Short mmCIF file of C-alpha atoms in Angstrom, two decimals:
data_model
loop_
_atom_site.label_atom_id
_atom_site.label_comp_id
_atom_site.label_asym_id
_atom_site.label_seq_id
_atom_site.Cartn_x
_atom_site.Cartn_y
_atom_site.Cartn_z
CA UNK A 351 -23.85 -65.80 89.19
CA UNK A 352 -27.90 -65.87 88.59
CA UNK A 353 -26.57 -69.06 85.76
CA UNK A 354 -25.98 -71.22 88.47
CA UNK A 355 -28.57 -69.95 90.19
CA UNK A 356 -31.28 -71.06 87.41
CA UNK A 357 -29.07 -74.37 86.38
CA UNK A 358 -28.40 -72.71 83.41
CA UNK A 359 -24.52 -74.19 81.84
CA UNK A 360 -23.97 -70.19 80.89
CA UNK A 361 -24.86 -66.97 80.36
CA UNK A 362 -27.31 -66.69 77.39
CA UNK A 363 -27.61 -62.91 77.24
CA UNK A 364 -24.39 -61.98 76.99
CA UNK A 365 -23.01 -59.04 74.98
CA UNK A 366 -20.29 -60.40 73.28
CA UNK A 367 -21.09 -62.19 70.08
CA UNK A 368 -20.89 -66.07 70.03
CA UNK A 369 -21.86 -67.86 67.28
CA UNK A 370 -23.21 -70.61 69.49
CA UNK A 371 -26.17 -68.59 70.22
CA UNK A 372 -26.70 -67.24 66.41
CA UNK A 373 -30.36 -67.05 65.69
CA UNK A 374 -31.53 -67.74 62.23
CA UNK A 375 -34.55 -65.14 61.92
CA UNK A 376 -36.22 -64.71 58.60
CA UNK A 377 -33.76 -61.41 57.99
CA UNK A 378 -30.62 -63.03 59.34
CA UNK A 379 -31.20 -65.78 57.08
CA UNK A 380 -31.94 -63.72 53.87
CA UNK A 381 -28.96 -61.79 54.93
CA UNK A 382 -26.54 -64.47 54.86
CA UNK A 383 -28.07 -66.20 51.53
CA UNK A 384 -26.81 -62.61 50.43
CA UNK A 385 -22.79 -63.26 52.03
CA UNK A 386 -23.27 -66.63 50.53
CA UNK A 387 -24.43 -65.35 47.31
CA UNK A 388 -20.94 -62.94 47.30
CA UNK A 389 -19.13 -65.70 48.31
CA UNK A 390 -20.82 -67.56 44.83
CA UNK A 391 -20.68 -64.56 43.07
CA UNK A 392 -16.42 -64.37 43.95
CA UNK A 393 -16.11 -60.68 42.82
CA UNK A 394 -16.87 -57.58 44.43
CA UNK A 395 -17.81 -55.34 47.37
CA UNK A 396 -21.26 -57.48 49.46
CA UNK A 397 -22.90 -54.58 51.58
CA UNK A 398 -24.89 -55.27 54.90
CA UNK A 399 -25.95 -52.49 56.78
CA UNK A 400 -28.61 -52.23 59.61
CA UNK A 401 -28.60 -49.88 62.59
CA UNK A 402 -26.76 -51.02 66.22
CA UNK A 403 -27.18 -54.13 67.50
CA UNK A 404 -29.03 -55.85 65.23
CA UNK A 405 -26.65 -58.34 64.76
CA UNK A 406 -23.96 -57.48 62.04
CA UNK A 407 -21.03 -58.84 63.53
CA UNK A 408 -23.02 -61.87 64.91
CA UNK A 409 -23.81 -62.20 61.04
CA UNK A 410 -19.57 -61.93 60.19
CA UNK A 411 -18.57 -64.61 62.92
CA UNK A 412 -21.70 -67.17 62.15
CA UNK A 413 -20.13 -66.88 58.30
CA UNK A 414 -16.62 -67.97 59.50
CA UNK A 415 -17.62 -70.31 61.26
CA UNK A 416 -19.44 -71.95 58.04
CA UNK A 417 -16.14 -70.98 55.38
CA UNK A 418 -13.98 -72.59 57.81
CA UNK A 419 -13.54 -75.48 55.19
CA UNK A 420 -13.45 -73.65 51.89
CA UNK A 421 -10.83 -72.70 49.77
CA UNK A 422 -11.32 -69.06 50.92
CA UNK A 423 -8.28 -67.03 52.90
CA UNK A 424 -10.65 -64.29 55.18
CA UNK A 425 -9.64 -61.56 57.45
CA UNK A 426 -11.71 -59.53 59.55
CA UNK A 427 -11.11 -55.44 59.62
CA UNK A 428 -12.84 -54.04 62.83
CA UNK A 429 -10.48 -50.91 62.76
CA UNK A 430 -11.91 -49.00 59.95
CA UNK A 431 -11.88 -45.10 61.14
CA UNK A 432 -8.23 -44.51 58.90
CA UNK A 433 -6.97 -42.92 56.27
CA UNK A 434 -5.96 -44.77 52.53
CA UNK A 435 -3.00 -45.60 53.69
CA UNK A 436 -2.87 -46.75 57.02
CA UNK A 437 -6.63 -48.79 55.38
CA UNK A 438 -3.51 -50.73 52.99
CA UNK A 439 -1.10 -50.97 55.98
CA UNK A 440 -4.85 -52.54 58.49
CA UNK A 441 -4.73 -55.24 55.38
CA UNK A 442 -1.77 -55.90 54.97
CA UNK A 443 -1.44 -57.42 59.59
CA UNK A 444 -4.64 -58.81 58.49
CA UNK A 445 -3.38 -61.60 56.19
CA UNK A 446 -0.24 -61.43 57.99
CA UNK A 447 2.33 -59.42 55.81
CA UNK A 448 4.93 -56.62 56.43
CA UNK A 449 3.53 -53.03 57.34
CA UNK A 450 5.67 -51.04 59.44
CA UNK A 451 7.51 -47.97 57.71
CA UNK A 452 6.50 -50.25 53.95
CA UNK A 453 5.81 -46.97 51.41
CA UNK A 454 2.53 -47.38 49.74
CA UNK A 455 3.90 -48.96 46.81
CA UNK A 456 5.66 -51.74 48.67
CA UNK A 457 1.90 -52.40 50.71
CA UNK A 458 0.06 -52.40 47.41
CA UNK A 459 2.93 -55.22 45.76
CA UNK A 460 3.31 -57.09 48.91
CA UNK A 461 -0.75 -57.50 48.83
CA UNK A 462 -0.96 -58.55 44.90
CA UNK A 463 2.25 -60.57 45.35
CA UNK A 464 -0.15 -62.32 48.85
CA UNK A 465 -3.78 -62.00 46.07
CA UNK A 466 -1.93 -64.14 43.36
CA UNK A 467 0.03 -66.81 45.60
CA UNK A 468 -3.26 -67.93 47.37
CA UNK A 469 -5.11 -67.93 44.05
CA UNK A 470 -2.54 -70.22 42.33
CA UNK A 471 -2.75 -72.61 45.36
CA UNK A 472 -7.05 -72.43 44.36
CA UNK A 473 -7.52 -70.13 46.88
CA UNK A 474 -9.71 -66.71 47.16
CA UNK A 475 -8.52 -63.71 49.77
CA UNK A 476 -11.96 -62.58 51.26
CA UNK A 477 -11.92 -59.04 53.45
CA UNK A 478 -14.44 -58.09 55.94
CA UNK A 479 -14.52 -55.26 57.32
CA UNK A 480 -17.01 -54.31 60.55
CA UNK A 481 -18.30 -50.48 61.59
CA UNK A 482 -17.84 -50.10 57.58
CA UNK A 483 -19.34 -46.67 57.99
CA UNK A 484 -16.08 -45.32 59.72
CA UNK A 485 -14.02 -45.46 56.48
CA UNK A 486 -13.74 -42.26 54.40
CA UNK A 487 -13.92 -41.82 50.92
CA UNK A 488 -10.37 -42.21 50.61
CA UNK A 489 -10.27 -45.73 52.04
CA UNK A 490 -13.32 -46.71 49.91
CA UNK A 491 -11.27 -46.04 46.70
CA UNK A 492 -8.41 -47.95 47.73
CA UNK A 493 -10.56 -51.53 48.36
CA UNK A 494 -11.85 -50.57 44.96
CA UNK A 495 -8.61 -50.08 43.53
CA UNK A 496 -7.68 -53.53 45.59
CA UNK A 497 -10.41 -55.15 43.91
CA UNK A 498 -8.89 -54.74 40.36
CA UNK A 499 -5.89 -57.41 41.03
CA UNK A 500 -7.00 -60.41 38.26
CA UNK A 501 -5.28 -63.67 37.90
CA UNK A 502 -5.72 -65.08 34.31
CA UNK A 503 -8.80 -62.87 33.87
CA UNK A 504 -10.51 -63.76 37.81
CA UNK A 505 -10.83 -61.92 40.78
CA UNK A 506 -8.51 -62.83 43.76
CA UNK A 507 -9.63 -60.71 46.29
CA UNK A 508 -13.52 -59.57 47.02
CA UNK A 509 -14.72 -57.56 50.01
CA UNK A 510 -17.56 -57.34 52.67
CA UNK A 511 -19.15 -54.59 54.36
CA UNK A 512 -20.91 -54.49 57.34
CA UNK A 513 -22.06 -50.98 58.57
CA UNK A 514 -24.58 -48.79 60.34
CA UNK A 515 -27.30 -46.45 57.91
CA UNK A 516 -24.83 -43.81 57.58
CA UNK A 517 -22.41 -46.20 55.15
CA UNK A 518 -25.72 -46.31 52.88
CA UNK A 519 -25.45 -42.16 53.01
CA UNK A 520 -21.91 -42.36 51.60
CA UNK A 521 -22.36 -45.08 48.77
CA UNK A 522 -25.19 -42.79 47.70
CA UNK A 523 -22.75 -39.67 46.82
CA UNK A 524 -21.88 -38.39 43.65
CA UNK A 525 -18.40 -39.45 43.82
CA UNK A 526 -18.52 -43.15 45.33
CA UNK A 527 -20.19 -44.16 41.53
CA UNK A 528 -17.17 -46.34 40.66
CA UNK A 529 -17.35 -47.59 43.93
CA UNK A 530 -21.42 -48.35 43.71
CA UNK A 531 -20.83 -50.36 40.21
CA UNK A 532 -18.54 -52.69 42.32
CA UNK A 533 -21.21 -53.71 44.66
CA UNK A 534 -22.73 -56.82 43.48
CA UNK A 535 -25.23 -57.15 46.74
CA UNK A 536 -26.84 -55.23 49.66
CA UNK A 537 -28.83 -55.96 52.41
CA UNK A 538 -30.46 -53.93 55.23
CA UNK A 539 -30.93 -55.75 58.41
CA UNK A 540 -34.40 -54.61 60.39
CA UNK A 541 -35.31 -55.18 63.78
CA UNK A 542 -36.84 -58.34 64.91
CA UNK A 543 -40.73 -58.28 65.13
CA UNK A 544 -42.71 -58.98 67.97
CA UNK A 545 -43.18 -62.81 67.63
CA UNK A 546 -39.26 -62.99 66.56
CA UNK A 547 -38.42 -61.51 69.44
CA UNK A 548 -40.48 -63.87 72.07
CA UNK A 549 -38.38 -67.23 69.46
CA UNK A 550 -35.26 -65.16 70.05
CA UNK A 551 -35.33 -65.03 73.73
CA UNK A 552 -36.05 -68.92 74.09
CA UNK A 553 -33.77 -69.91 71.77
CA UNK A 554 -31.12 -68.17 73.82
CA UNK A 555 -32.10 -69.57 76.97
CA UNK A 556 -32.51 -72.83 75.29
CA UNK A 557 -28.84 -72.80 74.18
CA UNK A 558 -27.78 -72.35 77.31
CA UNK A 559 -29.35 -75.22 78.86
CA UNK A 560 -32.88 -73.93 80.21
CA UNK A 561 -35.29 -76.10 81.79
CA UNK A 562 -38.03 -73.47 82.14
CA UNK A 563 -36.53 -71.49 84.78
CA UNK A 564 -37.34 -69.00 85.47
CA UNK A 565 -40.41 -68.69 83.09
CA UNK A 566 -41.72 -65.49 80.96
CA UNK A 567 -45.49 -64.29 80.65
CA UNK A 568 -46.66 -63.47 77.29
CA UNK A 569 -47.30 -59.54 78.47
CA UNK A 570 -43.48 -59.71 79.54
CA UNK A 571 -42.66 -61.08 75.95
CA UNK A 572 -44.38 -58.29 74.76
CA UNK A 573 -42.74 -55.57 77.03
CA UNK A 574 -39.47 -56.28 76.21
CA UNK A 575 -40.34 -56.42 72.70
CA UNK A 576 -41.80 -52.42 72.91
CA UNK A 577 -38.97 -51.51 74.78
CA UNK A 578 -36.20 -53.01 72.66
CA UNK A 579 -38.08 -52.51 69.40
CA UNK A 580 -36.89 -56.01 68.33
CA UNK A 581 -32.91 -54.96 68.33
CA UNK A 582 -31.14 -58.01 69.85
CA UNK A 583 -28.62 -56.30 71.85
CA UNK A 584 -31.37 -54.27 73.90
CA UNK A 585 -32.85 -57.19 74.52
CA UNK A 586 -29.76 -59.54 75.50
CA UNK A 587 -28.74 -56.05 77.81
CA UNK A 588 -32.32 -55.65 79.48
CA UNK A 589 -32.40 -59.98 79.75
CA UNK A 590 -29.24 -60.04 81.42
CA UNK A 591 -30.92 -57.33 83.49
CA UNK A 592 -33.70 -59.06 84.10
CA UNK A 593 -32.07 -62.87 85.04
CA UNK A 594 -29.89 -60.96 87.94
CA UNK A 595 -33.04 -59.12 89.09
CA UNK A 596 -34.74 -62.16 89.14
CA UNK A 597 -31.51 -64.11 90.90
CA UNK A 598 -30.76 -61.33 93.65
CA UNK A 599 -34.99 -61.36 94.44
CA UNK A 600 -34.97 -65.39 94.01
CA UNK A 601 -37.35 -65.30 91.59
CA UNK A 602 -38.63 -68.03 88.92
CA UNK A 603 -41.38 -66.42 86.67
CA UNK A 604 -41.02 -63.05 84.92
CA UNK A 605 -44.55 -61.13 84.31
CA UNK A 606 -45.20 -57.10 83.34
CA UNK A 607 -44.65 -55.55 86.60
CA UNK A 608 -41.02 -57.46 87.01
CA UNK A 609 -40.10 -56.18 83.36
CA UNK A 610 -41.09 -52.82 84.49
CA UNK A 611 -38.68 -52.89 87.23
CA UNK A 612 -36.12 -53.58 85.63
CA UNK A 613 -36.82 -51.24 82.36
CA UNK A 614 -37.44 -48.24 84.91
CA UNK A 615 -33.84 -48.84 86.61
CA UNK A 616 -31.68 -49.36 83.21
CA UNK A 617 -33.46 -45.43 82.34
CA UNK A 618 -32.62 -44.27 85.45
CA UNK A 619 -28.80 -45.82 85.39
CA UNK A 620 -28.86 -44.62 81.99
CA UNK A 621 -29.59 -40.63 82.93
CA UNK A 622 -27.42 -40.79 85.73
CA UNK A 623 -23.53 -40.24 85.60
CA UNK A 624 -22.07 -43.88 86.81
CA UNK A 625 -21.69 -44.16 90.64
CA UNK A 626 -18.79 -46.05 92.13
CA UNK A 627 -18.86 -48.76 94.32
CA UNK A 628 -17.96 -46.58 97.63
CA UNK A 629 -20.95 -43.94 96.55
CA UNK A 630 -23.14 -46.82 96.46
CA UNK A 631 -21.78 -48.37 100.03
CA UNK A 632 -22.54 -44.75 101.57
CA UNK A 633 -25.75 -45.20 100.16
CA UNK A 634 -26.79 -48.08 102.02
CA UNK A 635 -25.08 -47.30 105.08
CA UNK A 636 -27.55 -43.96 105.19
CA UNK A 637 -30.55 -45.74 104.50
CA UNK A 638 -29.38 -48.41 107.01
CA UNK A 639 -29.04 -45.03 109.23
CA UNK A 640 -32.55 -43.60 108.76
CA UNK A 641 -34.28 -46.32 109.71
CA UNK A 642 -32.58 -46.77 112.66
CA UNK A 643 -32.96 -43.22 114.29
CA UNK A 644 -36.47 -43.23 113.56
CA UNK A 645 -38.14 -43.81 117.02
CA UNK A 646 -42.09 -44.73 117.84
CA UNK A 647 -44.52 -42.39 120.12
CA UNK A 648 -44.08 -43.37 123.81
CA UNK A 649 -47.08 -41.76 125.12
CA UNK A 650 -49.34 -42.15 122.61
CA UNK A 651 -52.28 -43.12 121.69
CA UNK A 652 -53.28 -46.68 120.18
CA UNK A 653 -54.30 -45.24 117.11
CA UNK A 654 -51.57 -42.71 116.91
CA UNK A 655 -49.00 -46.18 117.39
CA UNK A 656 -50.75 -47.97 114.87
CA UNK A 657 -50.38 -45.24 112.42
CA UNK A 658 -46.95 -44.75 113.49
CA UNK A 659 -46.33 -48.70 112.69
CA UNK A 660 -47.71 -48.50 109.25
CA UNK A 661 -45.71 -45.74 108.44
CA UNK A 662 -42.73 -47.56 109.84
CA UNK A 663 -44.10 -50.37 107.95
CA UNK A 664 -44.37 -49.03 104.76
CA UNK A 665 -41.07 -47.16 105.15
CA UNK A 666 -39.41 -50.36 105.39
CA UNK A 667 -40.47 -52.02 102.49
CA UNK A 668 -39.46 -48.77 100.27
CA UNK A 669 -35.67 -48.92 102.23
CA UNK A 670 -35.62 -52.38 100.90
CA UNK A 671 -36.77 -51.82 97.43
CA UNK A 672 -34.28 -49.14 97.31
CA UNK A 673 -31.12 -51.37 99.36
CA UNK A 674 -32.11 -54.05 96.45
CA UNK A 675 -32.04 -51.56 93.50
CA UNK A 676 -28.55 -50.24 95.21
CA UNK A 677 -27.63 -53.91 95.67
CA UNK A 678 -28.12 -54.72 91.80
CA UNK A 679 -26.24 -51.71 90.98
CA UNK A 680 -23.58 -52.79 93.04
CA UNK A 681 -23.14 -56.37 91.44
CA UNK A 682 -23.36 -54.70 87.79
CA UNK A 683 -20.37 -52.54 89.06
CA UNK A 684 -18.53 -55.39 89.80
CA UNK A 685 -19.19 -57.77 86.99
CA UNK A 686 -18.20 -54.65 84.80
CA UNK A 687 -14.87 -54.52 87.14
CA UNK A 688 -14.28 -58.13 86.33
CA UNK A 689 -14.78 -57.81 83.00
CA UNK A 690 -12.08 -55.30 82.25
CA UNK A 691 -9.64 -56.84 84.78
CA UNK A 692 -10.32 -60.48 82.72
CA UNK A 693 -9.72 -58.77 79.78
CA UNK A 694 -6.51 -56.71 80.56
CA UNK A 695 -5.05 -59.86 82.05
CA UNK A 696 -5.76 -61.51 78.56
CA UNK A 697 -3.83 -58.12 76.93
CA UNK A 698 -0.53 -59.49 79.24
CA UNK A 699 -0.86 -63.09 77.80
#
């Protein structure tokens, strides 16, 4: 939609990570000299936590992308909100092997039997596991337990975490210790600062092919950062935003007032229960309506008409404001539409 419109060869706000668009800020970059450093280190549980969207599981798919040619077998855990057992069962589809109906026993020797065969072929099973916070105490204990499988006196099998502040909370409690002296790293992702967040934009737009259209003031730079707070996924949501604002207005430059806009509607769609596309149809059609019945003075005055037109006047341009707010909201509905249809047509594949 607005990509075509600003000759751009795709979306560069998009929600969904792709490591195309991976931007290598000062803490991204300290954060994966710490994955690379666990990766060196071959032993043990890694621990990266930061709060939503700052870019955790951007971090995960950036890191496959640069193990792709190492002698290390990894497997990504997103499901993490499960008990010890179905945590062994999670691991065991991960890399592949039988789970269904297995007793524990028969998961935890089918997974050292899977540990020692890719170790004696020079390779090292590496687990990551996303939205880390989700697992309970239970599950904790059994990666720990995991993590004891040797082969001729070296670890076969090592584990990162990637979680929100609360997995920090839990690590911290009296009875995760044994866990704690398996953790050979940790890292806390913050926020992008101000700057960061005016070299994260471009480089986004620059990915995707921008030619300096549309164009950004510095005071919009600097809105977006105080309204995201430097958290990448507020800013590729209020972006996005922003480009189909500017595409359904035909816009090319972005200042303040623009920014505002667009800020003020995602807080109003945001306090608001969701409308459907039919509430938002009857919408228009009664603003369409209004203006219509509305009728001017026959017998008036001159100055009574002209007042009347500037009313009229003035009432128009808020209907229009409003039908293009309505509109937006509209196209969002249906882009979120497509989105799910794409992606349960992918589920029948």
């Amino acid at each position: 939609m607005y990509d075509a419109f600003y000759n751009l060869k795709k979306k560069p706000f998009q929600l969904n990570p792709d490591p195309e668009f991976f931007f290598n800020s000062a803490v991204h970059k300290r954060a994966l000299a710490y994955l690379r450093y666990g990766l060196a280190q071959g032993e043990g549980f890694i621990v990266v936590t930061g709060a939503p969207g700052t870019g955790k599981t951007m971090l995960v798919k950036e890191l496959f992308e640069n193990i792709r040619n190492d002698n290390i077998v990894a497997g990504l855990m997103v499901t993490s909100q499960v008990g010890a057992e179905d945590t062994l069962r999670i691991i065991a589809a991960t890399f592949g092997l039988s789970y269904d109906g297995d007793a524990k026993a028969i998961l935890l020797k089918n997974l050292e039997n899977f540990f020692k065969d890719q170790a004696r072929h020079g390779k090292r099973v590496l687990l990551v596991v996303d939205e880390a916070q989700n697992l309970p105490p239970q599950s904790l204990e059994e990666l720990r337990m995991l993590l004891n499988f040797e082969l001729d006196g070296r670890s076969i099998f090592q584990v990162f975490m990637l979680g929100q502040d609360e997995l920090r909370v839990t690590l911290q409690a009296d009875r995760m210790e044994q866990v704690r002296q398996r953790v050979t790293a940790t890292y806390h992702l913050r926020p992008l600062e101000s700057e960061e967040t005016k070299e994260y934009i471009l480089h986004r737009l620059a990915t995707a092919g921008w030619k300096k259209d549309p164009e950004f003031s510095e005071d919009a730079f600097r809105d977006i950062y105080r309204y995201s707070q430097g958290i990448p996924r507020i800013i590729n949501t209020l972006c996005d935003r922003l480009l189909l604002y500017g595409f359904l207005e035909e816009l090319h430059d972005f200042d303040v007032e623009r920014v505002k806009i667009v800020i003020d509607e995602i807080e109003e769609d945001s306090s608001h229960r969701p409308e459907t596309r039919n509430e938002l149809a009857g919408q228009l059609q009664s603003s369409a309506v209004n203006i219509e019945t509305s009728a001017p003075p026959v017998n008036g005055s001159l100055e009574e008409r002209l007042h009347y037109l500037e009313n009229a006047v003035a009432v128009l341009k808020k209907t229009m404001q409003k039908e293009r707010a309505l509109l937006r909201k509209a196209v969002l509905i249906q882009l979120d539409m497509d989105s799910v249809y794409e992606e349960s047509a992918d589920d029948r594949m």
